mmCIF file with all atom_site columns, C-alpha atoms in Angstrom:
data_model
loop_
_atom_site.group_PDB
_atom_site.id
_atom_site.type_symbol
_atom_site.label_atom_id
_atom_site.label_alt_id
_atom_site.label_comp_id
_atom_site.label_asym_id
_atom_site.label_entity_id
_atom_site.label_seq_id
_atom_site.pdbx_PDB_ins_code
_atom_site.Cartn_x
_atom_site.Cartn_y
_atom_site.Cartn_z
_atom_site.occupancy
_atom_site.B_iso_or_equiv
_atom_site.pdbx_formal_charge
_atom_site.auth_seq_id
_atom_site.auth_comp_id
_atom_site.auth_asym_id
_atom_site.auth_atom_id
_atom_site.pdbx_PDB_model_num
ATOM 1   C CA . UNK A 1 1   ? 117.057 58.417 42.941 1.00 0.00 ? 26  UNK A CA 1
ATOM 2   C CA . UNK A 1 2   ? 113.796 59.586 41.410 1.00 0.00 ? 27  UNK A CA 1
ATOM 3   C CA . UNK A 1 3   ? 113.110 58.766 37.774 1.00 0.00 ? 28  UNK A CA 1
ATOM 4   C CA . UNK A 1 4   ? 111.040 60.997 35.526 1.00 0.00 ? 29  UNK A CA 1
ATOM 5   C CA . UNK A 1 5   ? 109.849 60.727 31.945 1.00 0.00 ? 30  UNK A CA 1
ATOM 6   C CA . UNK A 1 6   ? 109.081 63.665 29.672 1.00 0.00 ? 31  UNK A CA 1
ATOM 7   C CA . UNK A 1 7   ? 105.384 64.169 29.105 1.00 0.00 ? 32  UNK A CA 1
ATOM 8   C CA . UNK A 1 8   ? 104.233 63.957 25.458 1.00 0.00 ? 33  UNK A CA 1
ATOM 9   C CA . UNK A 1 9   ? 104.894 67.236 23.644 1.00 0.00 ? 34  UNK A CA 1
ATOM 10  C CA . UNK A 1 10  ? 101.183 67.594 22.776 1.00 0.00 ? 35  UNK A CA 1
ATOM 11  C CA . UNK A 1 11  ? 100.267 67.344 26.474 1.00 0.00 ? 36  UNK A CA 1
ATOM 12  C CA . UNK A 1 12  ? 102.905 69.911 27.423 1.00 0.00 ? 37  UNK A CA 1
ATOM 13  C CA . UNK A 1 13  ? 101.750 72.269 24.651 1.00 0.00 ? 38  UNK A CA 1
ATOM 14  C CA . UNK A 1 14  ? 98.142  71.952 25.789 1.00 0.00 ? 39  UNK A CA 1
ATOM 15  C CA . UNK A 1 15  ? 99.074  72.819 29.378 1.00 0.00 ? 40  UNK A CA 1
ATOM 16  C CA . UNK A 1 16  ? 100.910 75.938 28.158 1.00 0.00 ? 41  UNK A CA 1
ATOM 17  C CA . UNK A 1 17  ? 98.032  77.314 26.072 1.00 0.00 ? 42  UNK A CA 1
ATOM 18  C CA . UNK A 1 18  ? 97.574  80.999 26.838 1.00 0.00 ? 43  UNK A CA 1
ATOM 19  C CA . UNK A 1 19  ? 101.091 81.613 28.185 1.00 0.00 ? 44  UNK A CA 1
ATOM 20  C CA . UNK A 1 20  ? 103.447 83.692 26.062 1.00 0.00 ? 45  UNK A CA 1
ATOM 21  C CA . UNK A 1 21  ? 106.724 83.844 28.021 1.00 0.00 ? 46  UNK A CA 1
ATOM 22  C CA . UNK A 1 22  ? 107.593 80.459 29.440 1.00 0.00 ? 47  UNK A CA 1
ATOM 23  C CA . UNK A 1 23  ? 110.712 79.591 31.426 1.00 0.00 ? 48  UNK A CA 1
ATOM 24  C CA . UNK A 1 24  ? 111.661 75.920 30.934 1.00 0.00 ? 49  UNK A CA 1
ATOM 25  C CA . UNK A 1 25  ? 113.398 75.022 34.174 1.00 0.00 ? 50  UNK A CA 1
ATOM 26  C CA . UNK A 1 26  ? 115.731 72.039 34.271 1.00 0.00 ? 51  UNK A CA 1
ATOM 27  C CA . UNK A 1 27  ? 116.838 70.283 37.430 1.00 0.00 ? 52  UNK A CA 1
ATOM 28  C CA . UNK A 1 28  ? 120.439 69.195 37.936 1.00 0.00 ? 53  UNK A CA 1
ATOM 29  C CA . UNK A 1 29  ? 119.523 66.387 40.324 1.00 0.00 ? 54  UNK A CA 1
ATOM 30  C CA . UNK A 1 30  ? 117.947 62.988 39.776 1.00 0.00 ? 55  UNK A CA 1
ATOM 31  C CA . UNK A 1 31  ? 116.287 63.765 36.453 1.00 0.00 ? 56  UNK A CA 1
ATOM 32  C CA . UNK A 1 32  ? 119.658 64.757 34.981 1.00 0.00 ? 57  UNK A CA 1
ATOM 33  C CA . UNK A 1 33  ? 120.993 61.298 35.784 1.00 0.00 ? 58  UNK A CA 1
ATOM 34  C CA . UNK A 1 34  ? 118.049 59.624 34.018 1.00 0.00 ? 59  UNK A CA 1
ATOM 35  C CA . UNK A 1 35  ? 118.370 62.120 31.129 1.00 0.00 ? 60  UNK A CA 1
ATOM 36  C CA . UNK A 1 36  ? 114.878 63.540 31.262 1.00 0.00 ? 61  UNK A CA 1
ATOM 37  C CA . UNK A 1 37  ? 115.154 66.941 32.941 1.00 0.00 ? 62  UNK A CA 1
ATOM 38  C CA . UNK A 1 38  ? 118.676 68.316 33.047 1.00 0.00 ? 63  UNK A CA 1
ATOM 39  C CA . UNK A 1 39  ? 120.126 71.335 31.281 1.00 0.00 ? 64  UNK A CA 1
ATOM 40  C CA . UNK A 1 40  ? 120.463 69.658 27.871 1.00 0.00 ? 65  UNK A CA 1
ATOM 41  C CA . UNK A 1 41  ? 116.858 68.462 28.032 1.00 0.00 ? 66  UNK A CA 1
ATOM 42  C CA . UNK A 1 42  ? 115.588 71.896 29.131 1.00 0.00 ? 67  UNK A CA 1
ATOM 43  C CA . UNK A 1 43  ? 117.421 73.601 26.250 1.00 0.00 ? 68  UNK A CA 1
ATOM 44  C CA . UNK A 1 44  ? 116.146 71.006 23.769 1.00 0.00 ? 69  UNK A CA 1
ATOM 45  C CA . UNK A 1 45  ? 112.563 71.241 25.007 1.00 0.00 ? 70  UNK A CA 1
ATOM 46  C CA . UNK A 1 46  ? 112.572 75.048 24.849 1.00 0.00 ? 71  UNK A CA 1
ATOM 47  C CA . UNK A 1 47  ? 113.722 74.802 21.234 1.00 0.00 ? 72  UNK A CA 1
ATOM 48  C CA . UNK A 1 48  ? 111.175 72.102 20.352 1.00 0.00 ? 73  UNK A CA 1
ATOM 49  C CA . UNK A 1 49  ? 108.321 74.062 21.915 1.00 0.00 ? 74  UNK A CA 1
ATOM 50  C CA . UNK A 1 50  ? 109.307 77.228 20.065 1.00 0.00 ? 75  UNK A CA 1
ATOM 51  C CA . UNK A 1 51  ? 109.042 75.245 16.816 1.00 0.00 ? 76  UNK A CA 1
ATOM 52  C CA . UNK A 1 52  ? 105.833 73.477 17.837 1.00 0.00 ? 77  UNK A CA 1
ATOM 53  C CA . UNK A 1 53  ? 102.817 73.464 15.534 1.00 0.00 ? 78  UNK A CA 1
ATOM 54  C CA . UNK A 1 54  ? 100.618 73.019 18.628 1.00 0.00 ? 79  UNK A CA 1
ATOM 55  C CA . UNK A 1 55  ? 100.379 76.732 19.417 1.00 0.00 ? 80  UNK A CA 1
ATOM 56  C CA . UNK A 1 56  ? 97.882  78.978 17.654 1.00 0.00 ? 81  UNK A CA 1
ATOM 57  C CA . UNK A 1 57  ? 97.947  82.762 17.565 1.00 0.00 ? 82  UNK A CA 1
ATOM 58  C CA . UNK A 1 58  ? 100.942 84.801 18.613 1.00 0.00 ? 83  UNK A CA 1
ATOM 59  C CA . UNK A 1 59  ? 104.153 82.842 19.065 1.00 0.00 ? 84  UNK A CA 1
ATOM 60  C CA . UNK A 1 60  ? 105.324 82.088 22.567 1.00 0.00 ? 85  UNK A CA 1
ATOM 61  C CA . UNK A 1 61  ? 108.846 82.741 23.828 1.00 0.00 ? 86  UNK A CA 1
ATOM 62  C CA . UNK A 1 62  ? 110.564 79.814 25.528 1.00 0.00 ? 87  UNK A CA 1
ATOM 63  C CA . UNK A 1 63  ? 113.792 80.276 27.461 1.00 0.00 ? 88  UNK A CA 1
ATOM 64  C CA . UNK A 1 64  ? 115.645 77.681 29.492 1.00 0.00 ? 89  UNK A CA 1
ATOM 65  C CA . UNK A 1 65  ? 117.792 77.538 32.579 1.00 0.00 ? 90  UNK A CA 1
ATOM 66  C CA . UNK A 1 66  ? 118.719 74.907 35.136 1.00 0.00 ? 91  UNK A CA 1
ATOM 67  C CA . UNK A 1 67  ? 119.172 74.929 38.888 1.00 0.00 ? 92  UNK A CA 1
ATOM 68  C CA . UNK A 1 68  ? 121.087 72.236 40.751 1.00 0.00 ? 93  UNK A CA 1
ATOM 69  C CA . UNK A 1 69  ? 118.107 70.884 42.722 1.00 0.00 ? 94  UNK A CA 1
ATOM 70  C CA . UNK A 1 70  ? 114.563 72.191 42.429 1.00 0.00 ? 95  UNK A CA 1
ATOM 71  C CA . UNK A 1 71  ? 113.562 70.222 45.526 1.00 0.00 ? 96  UNK A CA 1
ATOM 72  C CA . UNK A 1 72  ? 115.794 72.315 47.818 1.00 0.00 ? 97  UNK A CA 1
ATOM 73  C CA . UNK A 1 73  ? 113.846 75.417 48.910 1.00 0.00 ? 98  UNK A CA 1
ATOM 74  C CA . UNK A 1 74  ? 116.980 77.258 50.117 1.00 0.00 ? 99  UNK A CA 1
ATOM 75  C CA . UNK A 1 75  ? 118.732 76.776 46.764 1.00 0.00 ? 100 UNK A CA 1
ATOM 76  C CA . UNK A 1 76  ? 115.673 77.880 44.800 1.00 0.00 ? 101 UNK A CA 1
ATOM 77  C CA . UNK A 1 77  ? 115.141 80.980 46.951 1.00 0.00 ? 102 UNK A CA 1
ATOM 78  C CA . UNK A 1 78  ? 118.793 82.004 46.934 1.00 0.00 ? 103 UNK A CA 1
ATOM 79  C CA . UNK A 1 79  ? 119.881 81.255 43.379 1.00 0.00 ? 104 UNK A CA 1
ATOM 80  C CA . UNK A 1 80  ? 116.944 81.010 40.991 1.00 0.00 ? 105 UNK A CA 1
ATOM 81  C CA . UNK A 1 81  ? 116.179 84.249 39.174 1.00 0.00 ? 106 UNK A CA 1
ATOM 82  C CA . UNK A 1 82  ? 113.095 84.249 36.960 1.00 0.00 ? 107 UNK A CA 1
ATOM 83  C CA . UNK A 1 83  ? 112.784 87.075 34.391 1.00 0.00 ? 108 UNK A CA 1
ATOM 84  C CA . UNK A 1 84  ? 109.999 89.544 35.232 1.00 0.00 ? 109 UNK A CA 1
ATOM 85  C CA . UNK A 1 85  ? 108.208 88.984 31.912 1.00 0.00 ? 110 UNK A CA 1
ATOM 86  C CA . UNK A 1 86  ? 107.737 85.251 32.599 1.00 0.00 ? 111 UNK A CA 1
ATOM 87  C CA . UNK A 1 87  ? 104.080 84.102 32.461 1.00 0.00 ? 112 UNK A CA 1
ATOM 88  C CA . UNK A 1 88  ? 104.700 80.515 33.575 1.00 0.00 ? 113 UNK A CA 1
ATOM 89  C CA . UNK A 1 89  ? 107.422 78.056 34.512 1.00 0.00 ? 114 UNK A CA 1
ATOM 90  C CA . UNK A 1 90  ? 107.598 74.611 32.936 1.00 0.00 ? 115 UNK A CA 1
ATOM 91  C CA . UNK A 1 91  ? 109.436 72.478 35.481 1.00 0.00 ? 116 UNK A CA 1
ATOM 92  C CA . UNK A 1 92  ? 111.472 69.462 34.410 1.00 0.00 ? 117 UNK A CA 1
ATOM 93  C CA . UNK A 1 93  ? 111.743 68.096 37.941 1.00 0.00 ? 118 UNK A CA 1
ATOM 94  C CA . UNK A 1 94  ? 110.023 65.481 40.033 1.00 0.00 ? 119 UNK A CA 1
ATOM 95  C CA . UNK A 1 95  ? 106.774 66.346 41.782 1.00 0.00 ? 120 UNK A CA 1
ATOM 96  C CA . UNK A 1 96  ? 108.642 67.624 44.839 1.00 0.00 ? 121 UNK A CA 1
ATOM 97  C CA . UNK A 1 97  ? 110.655 70.063 42.719 1.00 0.00 ? 122 UNK A CA 1
ATOM 98  C CA . UNK A 1 98  ? 107.510 71.325 40.998 1.00 0.00 ? 123 UNK A CA 1
ATOM 99  C CA . UNK A 1 99  ? 105.879 71.980 44.371 1.00 0.00 ? 124 UNK A CA 1
ATOM 100 C CA . UNK A 1 100 ? 108.903 73.756 45.857 1.00 0.00 ? 125 UNK A CA 1
ATOM 101 C CA . UNK A 1 101 ? 109.314 76.058 42.832 1.00 0.00 ? 126 UNK A CA 1
ATOM 102 C CA . UNK A 1 102 ? 105.562 76.697 42.861 1.00 0.00 ? 127 UNK A CA 1
ATOM 103 C CA . UNK A 1 103 ? 105.645 77.662 46.548 1.00 0.00 ? 128 UNK A CA 1
ATOM 104 C CA . UNK A 1 104 ? 108.643 79.971 46.117 1.00 0.00 ? 129 UNK A CA 1
ATOM 105 C CA . UNK A 1 105 ? 107.300 81.783 43.041 1.00 0.00 ? 130 UNK A CA 1
ATOM 106 C CA . UNK A 1 106 ? 103.598 81.871 43.924 1.00 0.00 ? 131 UNK A CA 1
ATOM 107 C CA . UNK A 1 107 ? 101.376 83.151 42.254 1.00 0.00 ? 132 UNK A CA 1
ATOM 108 C CA . UNK A 1 108 ? 103.351 82.369 39.054 1.00 0.00 ? 133 UNK A CA 1
ATOM 109 C CA . UNK A 1 109 ? 102.005 79.138 37.531 1.00 0.00 ? 134 UNK A CA 1
ATOM 110 C CA . UNK A 1 110 ? 104.481 76.240 37.655 1.00 0.00 ? 135 UNK A CA 1
ATOM 111 C CA . UNK A 1 111 ? 103.535 73.381 35.360 1.00 0.00 ? 136 UNK A CA 1
ATOM 112 C CA . UNK A 1 112 ? 105.078 69.890 35.355 1.00 0.00 ? 137 UNK A CA 1
ATOM 113 C CA . UNK A 1 113 ? 106.863 68.728 32.215 1.00 0.00 ? 138 UNK A CA 1
ATOM 114 C CA . UNK A 1 114 ? 107.713 65.278 33.552 1.00 0.00 ? 139 UNK A CA 1
ATOM 115 C CA . UNK A 1 115 ? 105.861 62.305 34.921 1.00 0.00 ? 140 UNK A CA 1
ATOM 116 C CA . UNK A 1 116 ? 107.616 60.981 38.012 1.00 0.00 ? 141 UNK A CA 1
ATOM 117 C CA . UNK A 1 117 ? 107.683 57.217 37.588 1.00 0.00 ? 142 UNK A CA 1
ATOM 118 C CA . UNK A 1 118 ? 109.417 55.779 40.679 1.00 0.00 ? 143 UNK A CA 1
ATOM 119 C CA . UNK A 1 119 ? 112.190 56.080 43.228 1.00 0.00 ? 144 UNK A CA 1
#
């Protein structure tokens, strides 16, 4: 199992500067077990970011959804639907999940919200 820890909210906010419609994407795999990137965490983070004092200018829209495993290309391609107005995806998965989602939805930016700590 891979373990991930949520990045500091200030670091996440800084990485999202300039994006206005962000999809917070949870992963139902390993990071759900360690309680850092599942559906509850994605919903909570979307709410926290929408209330964040770290964003200047027009408010950003944060929505959340979760897919069973971001590291499975076939699952991501077949089942993940990203709204057309999305500027960026904030992935709450391990590094492999971030890369798979990034490859599938290129050129849409996919930013990591977790630090993968170990297996």
